[in-house]
Coordinates of C-alpha atoms and ligand atoms in Angstrom, one line a residue:
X1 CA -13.5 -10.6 25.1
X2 CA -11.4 -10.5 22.3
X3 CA -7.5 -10.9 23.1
X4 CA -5.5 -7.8 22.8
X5 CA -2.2 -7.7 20.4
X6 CA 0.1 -4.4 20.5
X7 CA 2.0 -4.4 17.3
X8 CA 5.1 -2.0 18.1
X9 CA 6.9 -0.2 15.1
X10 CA 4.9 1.0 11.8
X11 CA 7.5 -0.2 9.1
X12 CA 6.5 -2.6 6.7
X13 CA 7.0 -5.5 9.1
X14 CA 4.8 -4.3 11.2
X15 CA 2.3 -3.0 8.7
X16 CA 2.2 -6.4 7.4
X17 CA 1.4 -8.1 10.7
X18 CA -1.3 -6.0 11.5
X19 CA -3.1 -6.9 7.9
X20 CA -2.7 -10.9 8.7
X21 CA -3.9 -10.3 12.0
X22 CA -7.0 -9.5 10.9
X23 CA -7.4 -11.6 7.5
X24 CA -8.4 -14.5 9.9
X25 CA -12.3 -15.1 10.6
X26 CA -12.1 -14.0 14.5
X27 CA -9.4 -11.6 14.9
X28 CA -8.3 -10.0 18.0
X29 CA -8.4 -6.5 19.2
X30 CA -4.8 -4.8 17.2
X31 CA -2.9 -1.7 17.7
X32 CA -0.4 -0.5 16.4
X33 CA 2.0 1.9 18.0
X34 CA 4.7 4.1 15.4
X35 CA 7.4 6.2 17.3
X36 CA 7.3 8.5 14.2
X37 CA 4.7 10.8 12.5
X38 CA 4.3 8.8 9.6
X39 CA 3.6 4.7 8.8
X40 CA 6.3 2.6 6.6
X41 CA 10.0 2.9 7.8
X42 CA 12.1 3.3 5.4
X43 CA 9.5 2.9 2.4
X44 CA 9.8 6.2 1.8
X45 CA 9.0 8.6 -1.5
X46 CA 9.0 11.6 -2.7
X47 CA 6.7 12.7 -5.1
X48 CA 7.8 15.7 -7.0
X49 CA 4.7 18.3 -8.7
X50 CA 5.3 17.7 -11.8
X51 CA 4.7 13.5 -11.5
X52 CA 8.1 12.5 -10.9
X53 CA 9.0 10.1 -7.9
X54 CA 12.2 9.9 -5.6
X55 CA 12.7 6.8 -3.5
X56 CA 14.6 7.0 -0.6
X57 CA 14.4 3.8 0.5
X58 CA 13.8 0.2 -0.9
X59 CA 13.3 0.9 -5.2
X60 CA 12.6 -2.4 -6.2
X61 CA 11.0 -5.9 -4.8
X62 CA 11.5 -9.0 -6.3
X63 CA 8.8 -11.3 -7.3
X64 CA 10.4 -14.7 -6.8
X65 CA 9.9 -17.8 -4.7
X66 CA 6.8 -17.9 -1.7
X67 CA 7.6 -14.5 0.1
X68 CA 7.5 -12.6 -3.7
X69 CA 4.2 -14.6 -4.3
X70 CA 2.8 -14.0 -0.5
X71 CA 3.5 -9.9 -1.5
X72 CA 2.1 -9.5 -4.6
X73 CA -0.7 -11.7 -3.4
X74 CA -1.0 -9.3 -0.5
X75 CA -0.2 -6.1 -3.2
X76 CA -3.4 -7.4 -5.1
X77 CA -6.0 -7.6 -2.2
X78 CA -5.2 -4.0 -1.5
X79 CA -6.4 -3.3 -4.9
X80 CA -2.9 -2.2 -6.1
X81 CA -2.5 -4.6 -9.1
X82 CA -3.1 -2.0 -11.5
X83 CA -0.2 0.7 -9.8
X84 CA 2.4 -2.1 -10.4
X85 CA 5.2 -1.2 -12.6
X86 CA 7.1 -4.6 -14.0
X87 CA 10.4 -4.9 -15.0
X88 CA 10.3 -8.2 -17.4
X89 CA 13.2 -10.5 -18.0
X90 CA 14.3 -8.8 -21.7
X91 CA 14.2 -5.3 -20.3
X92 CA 17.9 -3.8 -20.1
X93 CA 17.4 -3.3 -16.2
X94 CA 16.7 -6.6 -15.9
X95 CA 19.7 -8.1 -18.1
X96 CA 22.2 -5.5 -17.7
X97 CA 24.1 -5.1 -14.4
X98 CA 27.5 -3.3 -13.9
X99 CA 30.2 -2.8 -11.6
X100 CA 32.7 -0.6 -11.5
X101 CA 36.6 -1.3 -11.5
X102 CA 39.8 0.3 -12.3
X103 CA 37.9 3.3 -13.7
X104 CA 36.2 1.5 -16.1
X105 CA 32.0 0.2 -16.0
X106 CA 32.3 -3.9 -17.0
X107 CA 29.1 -5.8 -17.0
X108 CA 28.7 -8.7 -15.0
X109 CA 28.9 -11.2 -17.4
X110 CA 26.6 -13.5 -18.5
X111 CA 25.9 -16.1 -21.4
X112 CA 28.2 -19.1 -22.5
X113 CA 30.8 -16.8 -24.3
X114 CA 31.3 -14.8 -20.8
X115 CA 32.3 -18.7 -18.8
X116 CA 34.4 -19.6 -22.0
X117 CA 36.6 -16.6 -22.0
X118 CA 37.8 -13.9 -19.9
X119 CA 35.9 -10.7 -19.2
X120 CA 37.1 -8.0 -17.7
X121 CA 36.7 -7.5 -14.9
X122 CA 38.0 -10.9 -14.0
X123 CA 41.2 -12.3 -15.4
X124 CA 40.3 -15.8 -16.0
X125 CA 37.2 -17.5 -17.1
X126 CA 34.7 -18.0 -15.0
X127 CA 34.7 -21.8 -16.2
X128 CA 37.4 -21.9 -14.0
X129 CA 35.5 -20.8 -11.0
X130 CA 32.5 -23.1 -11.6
X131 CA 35.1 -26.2 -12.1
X132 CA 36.6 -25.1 -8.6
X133 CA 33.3 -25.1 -7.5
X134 CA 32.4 -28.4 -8.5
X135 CA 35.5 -30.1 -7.4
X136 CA 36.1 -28.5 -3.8
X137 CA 35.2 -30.3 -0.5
X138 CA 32.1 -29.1 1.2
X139 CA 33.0 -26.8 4.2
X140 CA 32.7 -28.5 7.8
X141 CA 32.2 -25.1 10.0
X142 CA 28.9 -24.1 11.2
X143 CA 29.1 -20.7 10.0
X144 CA 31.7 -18.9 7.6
X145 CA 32.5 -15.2 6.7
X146 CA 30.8 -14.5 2.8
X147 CA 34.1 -13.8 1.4
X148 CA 35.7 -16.6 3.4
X149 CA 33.0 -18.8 1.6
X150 CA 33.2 -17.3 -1.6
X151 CA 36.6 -17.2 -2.2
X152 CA 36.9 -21.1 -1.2
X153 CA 34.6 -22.1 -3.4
X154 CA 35.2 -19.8 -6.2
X155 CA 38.6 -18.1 -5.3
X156 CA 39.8 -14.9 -4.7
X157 CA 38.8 -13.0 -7.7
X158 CA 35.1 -13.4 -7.5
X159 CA 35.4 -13.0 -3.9
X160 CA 37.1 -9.5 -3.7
X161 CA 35.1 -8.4 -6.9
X162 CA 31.3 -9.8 -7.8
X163 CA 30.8 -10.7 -3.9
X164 CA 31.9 -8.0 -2.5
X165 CA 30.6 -6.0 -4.5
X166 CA 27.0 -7.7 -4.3
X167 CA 27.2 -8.0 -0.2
X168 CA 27.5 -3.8 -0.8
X169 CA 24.7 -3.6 -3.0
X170 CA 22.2 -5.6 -0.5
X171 CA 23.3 -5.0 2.8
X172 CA 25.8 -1.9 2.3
X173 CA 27.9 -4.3 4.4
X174 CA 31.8 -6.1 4.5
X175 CA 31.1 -9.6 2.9
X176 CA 34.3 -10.0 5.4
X177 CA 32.2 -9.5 8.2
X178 CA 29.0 -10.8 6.9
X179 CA 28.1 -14.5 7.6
X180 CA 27.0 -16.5 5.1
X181 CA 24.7 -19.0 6.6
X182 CA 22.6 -16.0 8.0
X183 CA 22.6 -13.9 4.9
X184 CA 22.4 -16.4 2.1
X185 CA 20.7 -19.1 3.3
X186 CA 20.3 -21.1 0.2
X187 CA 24.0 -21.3 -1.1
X188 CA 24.8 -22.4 2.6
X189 CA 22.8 -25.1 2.6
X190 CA 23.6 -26.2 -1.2
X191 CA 26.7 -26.9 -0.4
X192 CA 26.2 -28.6 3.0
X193 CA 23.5 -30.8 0.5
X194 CA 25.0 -31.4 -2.2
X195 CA 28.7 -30.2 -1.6
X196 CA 28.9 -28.1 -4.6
X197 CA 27.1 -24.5 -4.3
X198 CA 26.1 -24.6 -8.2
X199 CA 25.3 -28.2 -8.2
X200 CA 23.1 -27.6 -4.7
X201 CA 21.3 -24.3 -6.7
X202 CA 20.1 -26.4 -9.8
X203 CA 19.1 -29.6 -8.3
X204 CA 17.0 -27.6 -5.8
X205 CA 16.0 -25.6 -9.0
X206 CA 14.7 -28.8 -10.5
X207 CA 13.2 -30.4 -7.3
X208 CA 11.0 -27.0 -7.2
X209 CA 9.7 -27.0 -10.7
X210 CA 12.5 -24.5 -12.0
X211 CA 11.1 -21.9 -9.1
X212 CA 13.9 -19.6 -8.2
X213 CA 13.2 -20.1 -4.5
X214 CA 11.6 -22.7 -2.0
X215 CA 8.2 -22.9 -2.4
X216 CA 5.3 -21.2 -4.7
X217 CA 3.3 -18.7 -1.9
X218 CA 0.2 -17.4 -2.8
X219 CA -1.3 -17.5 -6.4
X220 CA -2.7 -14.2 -7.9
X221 CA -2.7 -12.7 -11.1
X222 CA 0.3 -10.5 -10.7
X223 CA 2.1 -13.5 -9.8
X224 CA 1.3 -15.2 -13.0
X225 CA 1.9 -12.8 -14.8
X226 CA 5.3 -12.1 -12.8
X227 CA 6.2 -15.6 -14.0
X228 CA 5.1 -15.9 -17.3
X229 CA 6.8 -12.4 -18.4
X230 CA 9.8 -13.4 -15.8
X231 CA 9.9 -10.1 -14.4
X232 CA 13.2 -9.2 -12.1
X233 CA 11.5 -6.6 -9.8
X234 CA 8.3 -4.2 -9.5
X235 CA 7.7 -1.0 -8.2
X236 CA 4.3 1.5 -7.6
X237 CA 3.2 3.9 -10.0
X238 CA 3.4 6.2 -7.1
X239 CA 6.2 4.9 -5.3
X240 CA 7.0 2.4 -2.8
X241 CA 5.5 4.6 0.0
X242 CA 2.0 3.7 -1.9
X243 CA 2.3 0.3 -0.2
X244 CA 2.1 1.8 3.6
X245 CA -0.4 4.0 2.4
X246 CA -2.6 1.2 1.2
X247 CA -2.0 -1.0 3.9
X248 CA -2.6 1.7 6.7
X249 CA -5.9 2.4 4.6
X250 CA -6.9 -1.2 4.9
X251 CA -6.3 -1.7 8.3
X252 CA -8.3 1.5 9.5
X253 CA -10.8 -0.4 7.5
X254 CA -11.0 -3.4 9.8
X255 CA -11.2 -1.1 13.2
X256 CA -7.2 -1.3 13.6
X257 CA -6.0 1.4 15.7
X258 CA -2.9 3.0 14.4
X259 CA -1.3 5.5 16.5
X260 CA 1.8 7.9 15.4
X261 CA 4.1 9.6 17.6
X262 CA 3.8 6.5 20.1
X263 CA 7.3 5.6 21.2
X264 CA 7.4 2.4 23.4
X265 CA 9.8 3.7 26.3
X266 CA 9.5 0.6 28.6
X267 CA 7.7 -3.2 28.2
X268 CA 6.9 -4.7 31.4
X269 CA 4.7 -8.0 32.4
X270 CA 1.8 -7.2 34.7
X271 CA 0.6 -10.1 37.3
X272 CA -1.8 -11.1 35.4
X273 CA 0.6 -12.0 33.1
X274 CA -0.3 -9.0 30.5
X275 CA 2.0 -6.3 28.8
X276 CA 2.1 -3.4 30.2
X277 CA 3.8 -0.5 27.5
X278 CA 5.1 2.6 28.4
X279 CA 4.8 5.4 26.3
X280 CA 6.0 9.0 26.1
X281 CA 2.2 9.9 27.7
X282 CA 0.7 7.1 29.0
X283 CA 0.4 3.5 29.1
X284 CA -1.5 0.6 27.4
X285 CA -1.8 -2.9 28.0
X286 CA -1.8 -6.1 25.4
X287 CA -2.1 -9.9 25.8
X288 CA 0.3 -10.4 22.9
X289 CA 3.4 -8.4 21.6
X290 CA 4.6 -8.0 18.1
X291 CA 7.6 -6.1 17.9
X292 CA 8.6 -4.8 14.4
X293 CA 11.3 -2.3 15.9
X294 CA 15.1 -2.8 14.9
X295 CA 16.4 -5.6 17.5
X296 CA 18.6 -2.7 19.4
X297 CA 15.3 -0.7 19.9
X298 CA 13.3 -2.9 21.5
X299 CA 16.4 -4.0 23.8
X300 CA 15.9 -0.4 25.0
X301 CA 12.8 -1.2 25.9
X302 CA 12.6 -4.7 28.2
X303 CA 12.7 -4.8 31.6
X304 CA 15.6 -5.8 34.0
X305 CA 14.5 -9.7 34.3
X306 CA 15.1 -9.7 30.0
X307 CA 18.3 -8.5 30.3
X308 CA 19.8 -11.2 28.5
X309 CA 17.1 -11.3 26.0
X310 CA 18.4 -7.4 25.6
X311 CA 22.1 -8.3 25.4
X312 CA 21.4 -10.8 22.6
X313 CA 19.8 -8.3 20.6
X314 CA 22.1 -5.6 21.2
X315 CA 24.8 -7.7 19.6
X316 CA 23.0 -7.2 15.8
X317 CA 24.5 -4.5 14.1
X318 CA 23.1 -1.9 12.1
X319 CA 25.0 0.4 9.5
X320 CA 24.0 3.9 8.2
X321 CA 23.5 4.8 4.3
X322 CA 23.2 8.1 2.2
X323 CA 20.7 7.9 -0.2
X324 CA 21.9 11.2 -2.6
X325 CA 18.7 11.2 -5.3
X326 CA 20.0 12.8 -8.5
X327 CA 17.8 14.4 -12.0
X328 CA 19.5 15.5 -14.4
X329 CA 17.8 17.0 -18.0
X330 CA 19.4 16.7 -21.1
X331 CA 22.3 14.1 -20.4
X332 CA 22.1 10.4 -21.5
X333 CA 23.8 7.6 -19.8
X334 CA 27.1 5.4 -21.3
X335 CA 25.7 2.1 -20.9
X336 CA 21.8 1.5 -19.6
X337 CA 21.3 -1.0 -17.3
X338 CA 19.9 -1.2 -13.5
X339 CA 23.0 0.6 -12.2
X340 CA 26.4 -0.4 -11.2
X341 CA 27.9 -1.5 -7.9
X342 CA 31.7 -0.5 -6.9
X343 CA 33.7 -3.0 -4.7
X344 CA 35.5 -2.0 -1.5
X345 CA 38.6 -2.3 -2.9
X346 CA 37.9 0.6 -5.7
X347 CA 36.3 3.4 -3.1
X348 CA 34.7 2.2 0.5
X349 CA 32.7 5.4 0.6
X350 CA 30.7 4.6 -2.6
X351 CA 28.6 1.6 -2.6
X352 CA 26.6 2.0 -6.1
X353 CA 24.8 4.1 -8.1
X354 CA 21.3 3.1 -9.8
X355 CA 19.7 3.9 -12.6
X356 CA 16.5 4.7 -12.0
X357 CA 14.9 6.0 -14.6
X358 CA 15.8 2.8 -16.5
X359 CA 14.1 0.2 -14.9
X360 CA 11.2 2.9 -13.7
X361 CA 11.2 5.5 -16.2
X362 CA 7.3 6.0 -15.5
X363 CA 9.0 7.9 -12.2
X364 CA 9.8 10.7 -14.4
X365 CA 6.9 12.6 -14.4
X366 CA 6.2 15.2 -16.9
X367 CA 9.8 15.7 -17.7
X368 CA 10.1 11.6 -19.4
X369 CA 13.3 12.6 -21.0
X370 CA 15.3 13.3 -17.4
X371 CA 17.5 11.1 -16.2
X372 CA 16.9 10.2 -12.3
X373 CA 19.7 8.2 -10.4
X374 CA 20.4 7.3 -6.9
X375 CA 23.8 7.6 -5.5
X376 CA 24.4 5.0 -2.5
X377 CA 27.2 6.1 0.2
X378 CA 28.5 4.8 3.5
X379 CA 27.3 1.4 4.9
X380 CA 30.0 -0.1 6.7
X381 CA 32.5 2.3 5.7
X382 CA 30.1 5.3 6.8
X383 CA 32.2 6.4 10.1
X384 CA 35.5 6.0 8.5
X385 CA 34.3 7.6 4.8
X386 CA 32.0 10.6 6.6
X387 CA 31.7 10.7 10.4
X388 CA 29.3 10.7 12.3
X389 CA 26.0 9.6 10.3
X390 CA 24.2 12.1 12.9
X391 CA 26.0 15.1 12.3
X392 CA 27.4 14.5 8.2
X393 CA 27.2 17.4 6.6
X394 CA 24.3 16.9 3.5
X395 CA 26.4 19.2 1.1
X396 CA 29.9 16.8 1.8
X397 CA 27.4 13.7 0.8
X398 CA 26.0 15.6 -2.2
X399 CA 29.4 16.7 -3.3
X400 CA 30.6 13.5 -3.3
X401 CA 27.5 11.9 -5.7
X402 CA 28.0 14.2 -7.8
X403 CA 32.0 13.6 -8.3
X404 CA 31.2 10.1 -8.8
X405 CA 28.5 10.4 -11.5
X406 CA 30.8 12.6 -13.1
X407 CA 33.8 10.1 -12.6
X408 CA 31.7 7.0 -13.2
X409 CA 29.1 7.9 -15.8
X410 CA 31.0 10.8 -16.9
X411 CA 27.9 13.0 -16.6
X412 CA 29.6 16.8 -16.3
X413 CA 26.3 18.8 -16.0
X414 CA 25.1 19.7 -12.5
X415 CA 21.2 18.3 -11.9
X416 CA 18.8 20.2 -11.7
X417 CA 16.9 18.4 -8.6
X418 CA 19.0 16.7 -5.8
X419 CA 17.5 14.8 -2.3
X420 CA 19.9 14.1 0.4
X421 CA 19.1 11.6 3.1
X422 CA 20.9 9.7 5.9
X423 CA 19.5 7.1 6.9
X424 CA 20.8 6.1 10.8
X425 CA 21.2 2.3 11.6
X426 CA 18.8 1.5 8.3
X427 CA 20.7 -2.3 7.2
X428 CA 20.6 -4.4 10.1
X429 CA 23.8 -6.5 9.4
X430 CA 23.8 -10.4 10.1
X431 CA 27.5 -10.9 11.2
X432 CA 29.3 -14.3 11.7
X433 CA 27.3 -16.6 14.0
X434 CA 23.9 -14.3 14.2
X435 CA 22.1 -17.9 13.4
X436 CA 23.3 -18.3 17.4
X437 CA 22.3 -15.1 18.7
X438 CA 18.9 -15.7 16.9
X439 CA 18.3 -19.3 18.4
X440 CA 19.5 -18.0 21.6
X441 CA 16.6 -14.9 21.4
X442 CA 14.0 -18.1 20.7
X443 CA 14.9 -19.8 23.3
X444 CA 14.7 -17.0 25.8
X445 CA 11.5 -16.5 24.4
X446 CA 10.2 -20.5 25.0
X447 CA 11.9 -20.7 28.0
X448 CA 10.4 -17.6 30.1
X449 CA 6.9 -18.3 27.9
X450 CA 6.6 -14.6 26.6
X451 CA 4.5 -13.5 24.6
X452 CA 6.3 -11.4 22.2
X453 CA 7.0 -12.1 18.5
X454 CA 9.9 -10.5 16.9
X455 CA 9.7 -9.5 13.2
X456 CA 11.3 -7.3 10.9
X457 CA 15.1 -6.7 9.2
X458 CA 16.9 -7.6 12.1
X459 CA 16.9 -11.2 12.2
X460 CA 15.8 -13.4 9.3
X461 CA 16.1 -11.7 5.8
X462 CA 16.4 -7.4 5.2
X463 CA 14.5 -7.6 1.6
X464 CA 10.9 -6.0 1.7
X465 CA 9.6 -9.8 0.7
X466 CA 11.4 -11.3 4.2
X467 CA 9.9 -8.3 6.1
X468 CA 6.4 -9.0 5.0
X469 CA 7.3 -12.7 5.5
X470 CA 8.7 -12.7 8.8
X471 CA 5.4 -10.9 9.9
X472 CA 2.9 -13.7 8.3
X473 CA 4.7 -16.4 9.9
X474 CA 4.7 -14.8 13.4
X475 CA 0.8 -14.1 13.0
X476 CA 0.6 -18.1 11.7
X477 CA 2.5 -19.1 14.9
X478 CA 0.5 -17.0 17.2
X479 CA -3.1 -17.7 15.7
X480 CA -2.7 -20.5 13.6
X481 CA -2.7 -20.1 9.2
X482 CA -4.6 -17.1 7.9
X483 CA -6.8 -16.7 4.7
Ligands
FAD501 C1 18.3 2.7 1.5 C2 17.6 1.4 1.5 C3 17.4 0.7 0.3 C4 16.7 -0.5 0.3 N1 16.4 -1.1 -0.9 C5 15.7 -2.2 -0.9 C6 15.2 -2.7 -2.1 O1 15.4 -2.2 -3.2 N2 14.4 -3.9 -2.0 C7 14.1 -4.5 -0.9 O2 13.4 -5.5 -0.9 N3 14.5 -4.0 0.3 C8 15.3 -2.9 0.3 N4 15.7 -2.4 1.5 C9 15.4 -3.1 2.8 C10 14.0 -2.8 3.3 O3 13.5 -1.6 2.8 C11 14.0 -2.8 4.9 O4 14.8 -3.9 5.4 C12 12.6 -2.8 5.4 O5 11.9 -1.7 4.9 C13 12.6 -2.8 6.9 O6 11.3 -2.8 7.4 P1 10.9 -3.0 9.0 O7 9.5 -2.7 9.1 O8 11.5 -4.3 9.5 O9 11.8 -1.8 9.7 P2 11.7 -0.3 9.7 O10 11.4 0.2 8.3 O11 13.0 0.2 10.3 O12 10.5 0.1 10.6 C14 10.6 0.1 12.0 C15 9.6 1.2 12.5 O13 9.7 1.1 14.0 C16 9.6 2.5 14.5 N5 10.2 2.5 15.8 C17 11.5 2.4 16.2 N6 11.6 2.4 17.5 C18 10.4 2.5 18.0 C19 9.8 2.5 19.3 N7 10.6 2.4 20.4 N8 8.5 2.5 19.5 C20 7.7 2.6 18.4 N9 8.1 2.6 17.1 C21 9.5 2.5 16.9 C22 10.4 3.2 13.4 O14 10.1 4.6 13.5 C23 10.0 2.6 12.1 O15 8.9 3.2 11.5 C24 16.4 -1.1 1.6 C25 16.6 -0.4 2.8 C26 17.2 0.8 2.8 C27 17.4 1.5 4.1

């Protein structure tokens, strides 16, 4: 008989491991079990009757390096290549980024002219910052703070300004608390190469061909075409959710069983060395678990001899974010652009705002002149800005999008569609020394011989491209490379 693998948690992580399960010749019997009443996390849309789309959660995937090959590689055998909206290298959402300081919108600078001379926001060039770059010694400690790392190699200003800021914009988290080595992997280990982050970036540019990231993934059409146009990110015609729903369509296709409104209460080993899972009404049993549920979920979930196993994964964070989606008709943005990003030093509460109908103004619908943003509030700062994230009031985080597109953008109008949603736990956060609490979960794992993969946001990249990646490589571990 076939072997049995439980894959628990229908996000994309655990979407994607279901579909290389069964890519291979002989695959084994899968299920997948969702707490919730719908597949995809926090891929999450809203489309409006008239055409237009609201994204709740991820807006944008990048196509770079092996894991943005391996997607759109994976996008085009669902038959999706023709839903995929590009954003190429000219378009102004792809060259034009802003942030937001002192009351004013600055773009992040880029071109010769911006190194040469100052631009505000930051008071000297950033020459100067590249120089200090390529002079300082290479750090010695294992693992460093972001800002700790930034502001050594680059000082102070485009620590507390671009970095912060940019640590807020992907993980709505404290580049103060964040570690470096865990959340950007590749600057850590350019300077522990080659002692100079910039120099470390370009000569493992060149060794790759010019490729942004390690690696080349899987060729398709969409990625050659994402190369040769030099697109910046993608989206679906009908939203991110159409991934999940694509994938879930798939998957029923191949005889996987997906079951909603199946939370896993309790994972146990049997005698014969089989999973046992406990659910709300009844319990199943699995040779193989893949658990694609935030770390502090499934620690819920393991039994008293994994108790250090659940301790570990206790100790990775996770922090809460309002997503405030805005239209407005008949208003026109000051600059145009992706969107802008506002350090912690200018307003905690507020992370960024984006500009969505720039980069995806195909989301409109039937009304292609409105003007669609998305206000980002809370992250780290969400307790101390709004409370609790499970009782904040949806009016208090509305009120306060709209006072900062009207400081910000000075928009005055009030839109004519708003969505409010908080998201509990949704950025799993990779504080200082997480590389040790995740070798420390593997070797729990090797050492008690159990056989449970973990995947997903909470331990080795939060991006939609590390979810689906993280998923592949378990399935390659577990059954050897897939086709
Ligand atoms: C607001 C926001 C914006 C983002 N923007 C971007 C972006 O633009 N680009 C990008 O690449 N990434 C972005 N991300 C990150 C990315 O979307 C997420 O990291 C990714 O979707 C996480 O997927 P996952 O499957 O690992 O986890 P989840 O989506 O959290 O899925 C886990 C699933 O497990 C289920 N579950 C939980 N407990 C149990 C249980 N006990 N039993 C059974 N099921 C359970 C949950 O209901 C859920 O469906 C964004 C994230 C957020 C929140």
């Amino acid at each position: 008989m076939a072997p049995s693998v439980a894959v628990v948690g229908g996000g994309i992580s655990g979407l994607a491991a279901c579909y290389h399960l069964t890519r291979g010749p002989h695959p084994p019997k899968v299920l997948l079990l969702e707490a919730s009443a719908r597949l995809g996390g926090w891929l999450q849309s809203t489309r409006a009757a008239d055409g237009a789309v609201f994204e709740h959660g991820p807006r944008g995937i990048r196509p770079g390096g092996t894991a943005g090959a391996d997607t759109l590689h994976m996008v085009s055998e669902l038959g999706l290549a023709g839903a995929v909206l590009p954003v190429p290298g000219d378009h102004p959402a792809s060259r034009n980024r802003f942030l937001y300081v002192a009351g004013a919108l600055h773009k992040l600078p880029s071109g010769l002219g911006a190194l040469l001379r100052p631009v505000p926001p930051f008071s000297r060039a950033l020459l100067w910052s590249g120089l200090r770059d390529l002079l300082a010694p290479a750090g010695t400690e294992p693992d460093e703070s972001i800002h700790a790392f930034a502001r050594r190699r680059f000082g102070r200003e485009v620590a507390d300004i671009a970095v912060d800021s940019v640590c807020r914009g992907v993980f709505a988290g404290d580049c103060r608390a964040l570690s470096v080595r865990s959340c950007f992997p590749l600057l850590f280990q350019a300077e522990r190469s080659r002692r100079s982050v910039l120099l470390g970036l370009a000569l493992g540019s060149a060794e790759r061909g010019g490729g942004d990231t390690h690696g080349s993934g899987a060729e398709s059409g969409l990625s050659r075409r994402a190369r040769a146009e030099r697109w910046s990110q993608w989206s679906l015609r009908g939203g991110m959710e159409t991934l999940p729903e694509a994938l879930a369509e798939f998957l029923r296709e191949r005889g996987v069983e997906l079951r909603c409104h199946q939370r896993l209460r309790r994972l146990s080993r049997r005698h014969d060395g089989r999973w046992e899972l406990t659910l709300a009404d009844g319990t199943v049993t699995a040779d193989h678990v893949v658990s694609a549920v935030p770390a502090a979920a499934l620690a819920e979930a393991l039994p008293a001899e994994a108790a250090a196993l659940a301790q570990e994964l206790r100790r990775i964070p996770a922090v809460s974010v309002a997503v405030v989606n805005l239209q407005y008709e008949g208003v026109a943005l000051p600059v145009t652009g992706f969107g802008h990003l506002v350090p912690s030093s200018e307003d905690g509460s507020l992370l960024g705002i984006v500009y969505d109908s720039v980069a995806f103004p195909e989301h409109n619908g039937a009304a292609t002149a409105s003007l669609r943003l998305t206000v980002m509030l809370g992250g780290a700062w969400f307790e101390q800005s709004f409370g609790d994230p499970a009782t904040a009031a949806p009016e208090l985080l509305l009120h306060r999008a709209q006072a900062a597109v009207r400081e910000q953008l000075g928009l005055e109008p009030a839109p004519t569609r708003s969505i409010v949603r908080v998201h509990q736990a949704c950025i799993p956060q990779y504080t200082l020394g997480h590389w040790q609490r995740t070798e420390r979960i593997g070797r729990f794992l090797a050492e008690h011989r159990l056989p449970l993969s973990l995947i997903g946001a909470s331990y080795s990249g939060v991006s939609v491209n590390d979810c689906i990646a993280s998923a592949k490589a378990a399935v390659e571990r577990l059954l050897g490379p897939q086709h």
